[in-house]
């Protein structure tokens, strides 16, 4: 081989040069394409989704996740006056944008933010960037997440369901001046003081002046005209005179009950009007007992409760109904959500654990758990209430 043969290998057009050029070009294109993903938010206090790249270009990436969710370039945006006004909306001196798309005809000078997907200008209300013609823009309000109001009407809509558009249903006869959410944590329950609305459907009841919401999580309970009203999914009630037509809530039972209105308990257990014991199992409510005076529930377990001195257990699934474990004794002690000591016995899922020693029975610390072992006493190891091995000394 000649002394300078190695120089010929690196002449333009040589195979190593072509290989190196291709890879350098690919790396450069990847780097250029990644710059917007590494760009910083225009105003991080307002939005993490509107980004400005190192070249000054503007982009929309949902939550700033350009690589995972893709980006939308905004070459038409005016860089000097561009500003986010919410997580998804932005404006410059000429245009308004939703998720990086221009909203035709929207006026940035009079823009006001009503909610995550709701803005209004002097001309219209916009939901998810769509112009809404039903609502008066000047008086439009939004009650998160589902209700939209103006000075004359109230609407219910679905805005966060993954749909690319929106829909509104007018609540006929609802008073927008008095309309509010009786429980701010329940955004599908509204009232104007005259009727109660479950989503877009009114409950067929004229509310009394003493209306008071007692619960709205797993069941709906409220006072009206000195009676307790309860809507509970799947509840079967023996007294037909207490049951009202609940066409607004399919498969829910609507009870109107006499007596001093009250709801006690937590988890799946409720004592209503200081008399009826009901329990929720796999979303459905069951009536367990009448003339119950006292209910005790436990922080350690939602599956056990004591009603008038009787220990009850509700299985997690509805294949097996709730049942009485027996009288609650003075030594009653919860060990875990499923294990307890009662009347000198170890109980698991409401059933005695055969041969278990209550004096030494314990739940080992998390770090000491062995495979398929969830409890132990001085002699045995247990898994889900069954003996599986001797406990080595």
Coordinates of C-alpha atoms in Angstrom, one line a residue:
X1 CA 0.0 0.0 0.0
X2 CA 1.3 3.5 -0.9
X3 CA 2.1 5.9 1.9
X4 CA -0.7 8.3 1.2
X5 CA -3.4 5.7 0.4
X6 CA -5.3 6.6 3.6
X7 CA -5.9 10.1 2.2
X8 CA -7.8 8.7 -0.8
X9 CA -10.3 7.1 1.6
X10 CA -11.5 10.6 2.7
X11 CA -11.8 12.3 -0.7
X12 CA -15.3 13.7 -1.5
X13 CA -17.7 11.0 -2.6
X14 CA -15.8 8.2 -0.8
X15 CA -17.9 5.6 1.1
X16 CA -16.8 6.7 4.6
X17 CA -17.5 10.3 3.7
X18 CA -21.0 9.4 2.5
X19 CA -21.7 7.3 5.7
X20 CA -20.5 10.1 8.0
X21 CA -22.4 12.8 6.1
X22 CA -25.7 10.8 6.3
X23 CA -25.3 10.3 10.0
X24 CA -24.3 13.9 10.8
X25 CA -27.3 15.1 8.7
X26 CA -29.7 12.8 10.6
X27 CA -28.3 14.0 13.9
X28 CA -28.7 17.6 12.9
X29 CA -32.3 17.2 11.7
X30 CA -33.2 15.4 14.9
X31 CA -31.6 18.2 17.0
X32 CA -33.5 20.8 15.0
X33 CA -36.8 18.9 15.3
X34 CA -36.3 18.6 19.1
X35 CA -35.7 22.3 19.8
X36 CA -39.4 23.1 20.2
X37 CA -39.8 20.2 22.6
X38 CA -37.0 21.8 24.7
X39 CA -38.4 25.3 24.4
X40 CA -39.6 27.1 27.5
X41 CA -43.2 28.3 28.4
X42 CA -44.0 31.8 27.3
X43 CA -45.6 32.4 30.7
X44 CA -45.2 29.4 33.0
X45 CA -47.5 31.0 35.7
X46 CA -50.4 30.8 33.3
X47 CA -49.7 28.0 30.9
X48 CA -47.2 25.1 30.4
X49 CA -48.6 24.4 27.0
X50 CA -47.6 27.6 25.0
X51 CA -43.9 27.4 24.3
X52 CA -41.3 29.7 22.8
X53 CA -38.3 28.1 21.0
X54 CA -34.7 29.3 20.9
X55 CA -35.4 30.8 17.5
X56 CA -38.4 32.8 18.8
X57 CA -41.0 30.5 17.2
X58 CA -44.3 29.9 19.1
X59 CA -45.7 26.4 19.5
X60 CA -48.5 24.6 21.4
X61 CA -47.7 21.3 23.2
X62 CA -50.3 20.0 25.6
X63 CA -48.7 20.3 29.1
X64 CA -45.4 21.0 27.4
X65 CA -45.2 17.3 26.3
X66 CA -44.1 17.9 22.7
X67 CA -42.3 14.6 22.3
X68 CA -45.1 12.5 23.7
X69 CA -48.2 14.4 22.4
X70 CA -46.9 16.3 19.4
X71 CA -46.7 20.0 18.8
X72 CA -48.6 22.6 16.8
X73 CA -46.6 25.4 15.3
X74 CA -48.0 28.9 15.2
X75 CA -46.2 30.8 12.5
X76 CA -49.1 33.3 12.2
X77 CA -48.9 34.5 15.8
X78 CA -47.4 37.9 16.5
X79 CA -44.4 37.2 18.7
X80 CA -44.2 40.7 20.2
X81 CA -47.8 40.8 21.6
X82 CA -48.4 37.0 22.1
X83 CA -49.6 36.0 25.6
X84 CA -51.3 33.0 27.1
X85 CA -54.5 33.8 29.0
X86 CA -55.2 30.3 30.3
X87 CA -53.7 26.9 29.9
X88 CA -55.4 26.4 26.5
X89 CA -56.3 29.8 25.3
X90 CA -53.9 32.6 24.1
X91 CA -54.1 35.9 22.3
X92 CA -52.0 38.4 20.4
X93 CA -53.0 41.9 19.3
X94 CA -55.0 40.5 16.3
X95 CA -56.0 36.9 17.1
X96 CA -57.3 34.5 19.8
X97 CA -56.1 30.9 19.9
X98 CA -57.4 27.6 21.4
X99 CA -54.8 24.9 21.7
X100 CA -52.7 26.7 19.2
X101 CA -55.5 27.1 16.6
X102 CA -56.8 30.5 15.6
X103 CA -60.4 31.2 16.5
X104 CA -61.9 33.0 13.5
X105 CA -63.5 36.3 14.4
X106 CA -62.6 36.3 18.1
X107 CA -61.7 39.7 19.6
X108 CA -58.5 39.7 21.7
X109 CA -59.2 43.2 23.0
X110 CA -62.4 42.2 24.9
X111 CA -61.4 38.6 25.7
X112 CA -62.2 37.4 29.2
X113 CA -61.6 33.9 30.6
X114 CA -64.5 32.0 32.1
X115 CA -63.0 28.5 32.5
X116 CA -60.5 26.0 31.2
X117 CA -62.4 25.7 27.9
X118 CA -64.5 28.8 28.1
X119 CA -63.8 32.4 27.1
X120 CA -66.0 35.2 25.9
X121 CA -65.5 38.5 24.0
X122 CA -67.9 41.3 23.1
X123 CA -69.4 39.2 20.4
X124 CA -69.7 35.6 21.6
X125 CA -69.0 32.8 24.0
X126 CA -66.4 30.2 22.9
X127 CA -66.2 26.7 24.3
X128 CA -63.2 24.6 23.2
X129 CA -62.6 27.2 20.5
X130 CA -66.1 26.8 19.1
X131 CA -68.4 29.8 18.8
X132 CA -71.6 29.4 20.9
X133 CA -74.6 31.3 19.6
X134 CA -77.1 30.3 22.3
X135 CA -75.5 32.3 25.1
X136 CA -75.4 36.0 25.7
X137 CA -71.7 36.8 25.7
X138 CA -71.9 40.0 27.7
X139 CA -73.4 38.2 30.8
X140 CA -72.0 34.7 30.3
X141 CA -70.7 32.8 33.3
X142 CA -69.3 29.3 33.8
X143 CA -69.9 27.1 36.9
X144 CA -67.2 24.5 36.7
X145 CA -67.4 22.1 35.1
X146 CA -70.7 21.6 33.5
X147 CA -73.0 24.7 33.8
X148 CA -73.1 27.8 31.7
X149 CA -75.3 30.8 32.5
X150 CA -76.3 34.2 31.1
X151 CA -78.8 36.7 32.4
X152 CA -81.8 34.7 31.1
X153 CA -81.0 31.0 30.9
X154 CA -78.9 28.1 32.3
X155 CA -77.4 25.3 30.3
X156 CA -75.7 22.0 31.1
X157 CA -72.9 20.7 28.9
X158 CA -70.2 18.1 28.6
X159 CA -66.8 19.8 28.0
X160 CA -64.2 17.5 29.5
X161 CA -65.2 14.2 27.9
X162 CA -62.6 14.0 25.2
X163 CA -65.0 15.3 22.6
X164 CA -63.5 17.7 20.1
X165 CA -66.7 19.8 20.2
X166 CA -69.3 20.6 22.8
X167 CA -73.0 20.4 23.4
X168 CA -75.4 22.4 25.6
X169 CA -78.8 21.5 27.0
X170 CA -81.0 24.3 28.3
X171 CA -82.4 23.8 31.8
X172 CA -86.0 24.9 31.1
X173 CA -87.3 27.4 33.7
X174 CA -84.1 27.5 35.7
X175 CA -83.4 30.9 37.4
X176 CA -79.8 32.0 36.4
X177 CA -79.8 34.7 39.1
X178 CA -80.1 32.1 41.9
X179 CA -78.5 29.1 40.2
X180 CA -75.5 27.6 42.1
X181 CA -73.8 24.4 43.1
X182 CA -75.0 23.3 46.6
X183 CA -71.8 21.2 46.9
X184 CA -68.8 22.7 45.0
X185 CA -67.3 19.2 44.8
X186 CA -70.3 17.8 42.9
X187 CA -70.2 19.6 39.5
X188 CA -73.3 17.8 38.1
X189 CA -75.6 18.9 40.9
X190 CA -77.2 22.4 40.7
X191 CA -80.1 24.2 42.1
X192 CA -81.9 27.6 41.8
X193 CA -83.6 27.2 45.1
X194 CA -86.8 26.0 43.4
X195 CA -85.7 22.8 41.8
X196 CA -82.7 20.4 42.1
X197 CA -81.0 19.5 38.8
X198 CA -79.1 16.2 38.4
X199 CA -76.9 17.1 35.4
X200 CA -79.4 18.4 32.9
X201 CA -82.5 16.7 34.4
X202 CA -84.7 18.3 37.1
X203 CA -85.9 16.3 40.0
X204 CA -89.7 16.4 40.1
X205 CA -90.0 18.2 43.4
X206 CA -90.6 21.8 44.3
X207 CA -87.9 22.5 47.0
X208 CA -89.1 23.8 50.3
X209 CA -87.6 26.9 51.9
X210 CA -85.8 24.6 54.4
X211 CA -83.9 22.9 51.6
X212 CA -80.5 21.7 52.9
X213 CA -78.1 19.3 51.3
X214 CA -76.9 16.6 53.6
X215 CA -74.8 14.4 51.3
X216 CA -74.1 14.2 47.6
X217 CA -71.2 11.7 47.2
X218 CA -72.2 8.0 47.0
X219 CA -75.9 8.9 47.6
X220 CA -77.9 12.0 47.4
X221 CA -79.6 13.1 50.6
X222 CA -81.3 16.5 51.3
X223 CA -84.0 18.0 53.5
X224 CA -87.1 19.6 51.9
X225 CA -90.4 20.5 53.7
X226 CA -89.1 18.8 56.9
X227 CA -88.7 15.4 55.1
X228 CA -85.6 13.5 54.3
X229 CA -85.2 12.8 50.6
X230 CA -82.7 10.1 49.5
X231 CA -81.7 9.0 46.1
X232 CA -79.8 5.7 46.2
X233 CA -78.8 3.5 43.3
X234 CA -80.4 0.0 43.4
X235 CA -82.0 0.4 46.8
X236 CA -85.1 -1.8 47.3
X237 CA -87.6 -0.4 49.8
X238 CA -90.4 -2.4 51.5
X239 CA -92.7 0.6 52.1
X240 CA -94.0 1.7 48.7
X241 CA -95.6 4.8 50.1
X242 CA -92.2 6.3 50.8
X243 CA -91.0 5.7 47.2
X244 CA -91.3 8.5 44.6
X245 CA -90.9 8.4 40.9
X246 CA -87.2 9.0 40.1
X247 CA -87.3 9.2 36.4
X248 CA -84.5 11.7 36.4
X249 CA -82.1 9.1 37.9
X250 CA -82.4 5.7 36.2
X251 CA -82.3 2.7 38.5
X252 CA -82.1 5.0 41.5
X253 CA -84.7 4.8 44.3
X254 CA -86.0 8.1 45.5
X255 CA -87.3 8.0 49.1
X256 CA -89.2 10.7 50.9
X257 CA -89.1 9.7 54.6
X258 CA -90.8 11.1 57.7
X259 CA -89.0 11.8 60.9
X260 CA -86.2 14.0 62.0
X261 CA -84.0 14.2 58.9
X262 CA -80.5 12.9 59.4
X263 CA -77.8 10.9 57.7
X264 CA -75.0 9.3 59.8
X265 CA -72.0 7.1 58.9
X266 CA -69.2 6.9 56.4
X267 CA -67.7 4.5 53.9
X268 CA -70.5 2.3 52.6
X269 CA -72.5 2.4 55.9
X270 CA -75.4 4.9 56.5
X271 CA -78.0 5.3 59.2
X272 CA -80.8 7.4 57.8
X273 CA -83.3 9.3 60.0
X274 CA -81.9 7.5 63.1
X275 CA -83.7 4.3 62.1
X276 CA -82.8 2.6 58.8
X277 CA -79.4 0.9 58.3
X278 CA -78.4 0.8 54.7
X279 CA -75.1 -0.3 53.1
X280 CA -73.5 0.2 49.7
X281 CA -72.1 -2.9 48.0
X282 CA -70.5 -2.8 44.5
X283 CA -72.3 0.6 43.9
X284 CA -75.7 -0.8 44.9
X285 CA -77.4 0.2 48.2
X286 CA -79.1 -2.4 50.4
X287 CA -81.5 -2.1 53.4
X288 CA -80.1 -4.2 56.2
X289 CA -82.2 -3.3 59.3
X290 CA -85.0 -1.1 60.6
X291 CA -85.3 0.5 64.0
X292 CA -81.5 0.9 64.4
X293 CA -80.6 3.5 67.0
X294 CA -76.8 3.7 66.8
X295 CA -74.2 3.0 64.1
X296 CA -70.4 2.8 64.7
X297 CA -68.0 2.7 61.8
X298 CA -64.2 2.2 61.7
X299 CA -61.3 4.2 60.2
X300 CA -59.3 1.0 59.9
X301 CA -61.8 -0.8 57.7
X302 CA -64.9 0.1 55.6
X303 CA -66.1 -3.5 55.5
X304 CA -67.1 -3.7 59.2
X305 CA -69.6 -1.7 61.3
X306 CA -71.5 -2.1 64.6
X307 CA -75.2 -1.4 64.7
X308 CA -76.9 -1.5 68.1
X309 CA -74.2 -3.9 69.4
X310 CA -74.2 -6.2 66.4
X311 CA -71.1 -6.6 64.3
X312 CA -71.8 -6.5 60.5
X313 CA -69.7 -7.3 57.5
X314 CA -70.2 -6.4 53.9
X315 CA -68.2 -8.4 51.3
X316 CA -66.5 -6.2 48.7
X317 CA -68.6 -7.7 45.8
X318 CA -72.3 -8.3 45.6
X319 CA -72.1 -12.1 45.0
X320 CA -72.4 -12.5 48.8
X321 CA -74.8 -10.3 50.7
X322 CA -73.8 -8.4 53.9
X323 CA -74.3 -10.5 57.1
X324 CA -74.2 -10.3 60.9
X325 CA -70.9 -11.6 62.3
X326 CA -72.3 -11.7 65.9
X327 CA -72.5 -9.6 69.0
X328 CA -69.7 -7.0 69.3
X329 CA -67.7 -7.7 72.4
X330 CA -65.5 -5.6 74.7
X331 CA -62.4 -7.0 73.1
X332 CA -63.3 -5.9 69.5
X333 CA -60.2 -4.7 67.8
X334 CA -59.5 -4.1 64.1
X335 CA -56.1 -5.4 62.9
X336 CA -56.4 -4.7 59.2
X337 CA -59.2 -4.0 56.7
X338 CA -60.2 -7.7 56.8
X339 CA -58.8 -9.1 60.1
X340 CA -60.2 -8.3 63.6
X341 CA -60.4 -9.8 67.1
X342 CA -63.9 -10.2 68.5
X343 CA -65.3 -12.3 71.4
X344 CA -62.0 -14.2 71.7
X345 CA -61.8 -15.1 68.0
X346 CA -59.8 -14.0 65.1
X347 CA -62.2 -13.0 62.2
X348 CA -61.3 -12.7 58.5
X349 CA -63.8 -11.5 56.0
X350 CA -66.5 -11.9 58.7
X351 CA -65.6 -15.6 59.3
X352 CA -63.7 -17.1 62.3
X353 CA -60.1 -18.2 61.5
X354 CA -59.9 -21.8 62.6
X355 CA -57.3 -22.4 65.3
X356 CA -55.9 -18.9 65.3
X357 CA -54.6 -17.7 68.7
X358 CA -56.0 -14.2 69.3
X359 CA -53.5 -13.4 72.0
X360 CA -50.5 -13.6 69.6
X361 CA -52.2 -13.0 66.3
X362 CA -50.7 -10.0 64.5
X363 CA -50.3 -8.5 61.1
X364 CA -46.5 -8.3 60.3
X365 CA -45.0 -5.0 59.3
X366 CA -45.0 -4.3 55.5
X367 CA -41.3 -5.0 55.1
X368 CA -41.6 -8.3 56.9
X369 CA -44.3 -9.7 54.6
X370 CA -43.4 -13.0 53.0
X371 CA -44.8 -14.3 49.7
X372 CA -48.5 -15.4 50.3
X373 CA -48.4 -14.5 54.0
X374 CA -50.6 -11.7 55.4
X375 CA -50.8 -12.6 59.1
X376 CA -49.3 -14.8 61.8
X377 CA -49.6 -16.0 65.4
X378 CA -47.0 -17.8 67.6
X379 CA -47.5 -21.1 65.8
X380 CA -48.9 -20.5 62.3
X381 CA -48.5 -18.3 59.2
X382 CA -51.7 -17.3 57.4
X383 CA -52.8 -16.2 53.9
X384 CA -56.3 -14.7 53.5
X385 CA -57.5 -16.4 56.7
X386 CA -56.1 -19.8 55.9
X387 CA -53.1 -21.6 57.6
X388 CA -50.3 -22.1 55.1
X389 CA -47.3 -23.0 57.2
X390 CA -45.9 -23.2 60.7
X391 CA -44.3 -20.1 62.1
X392 CA -40.6 -20.8 62.6
X393 CA -39.2 -19.7 66.0

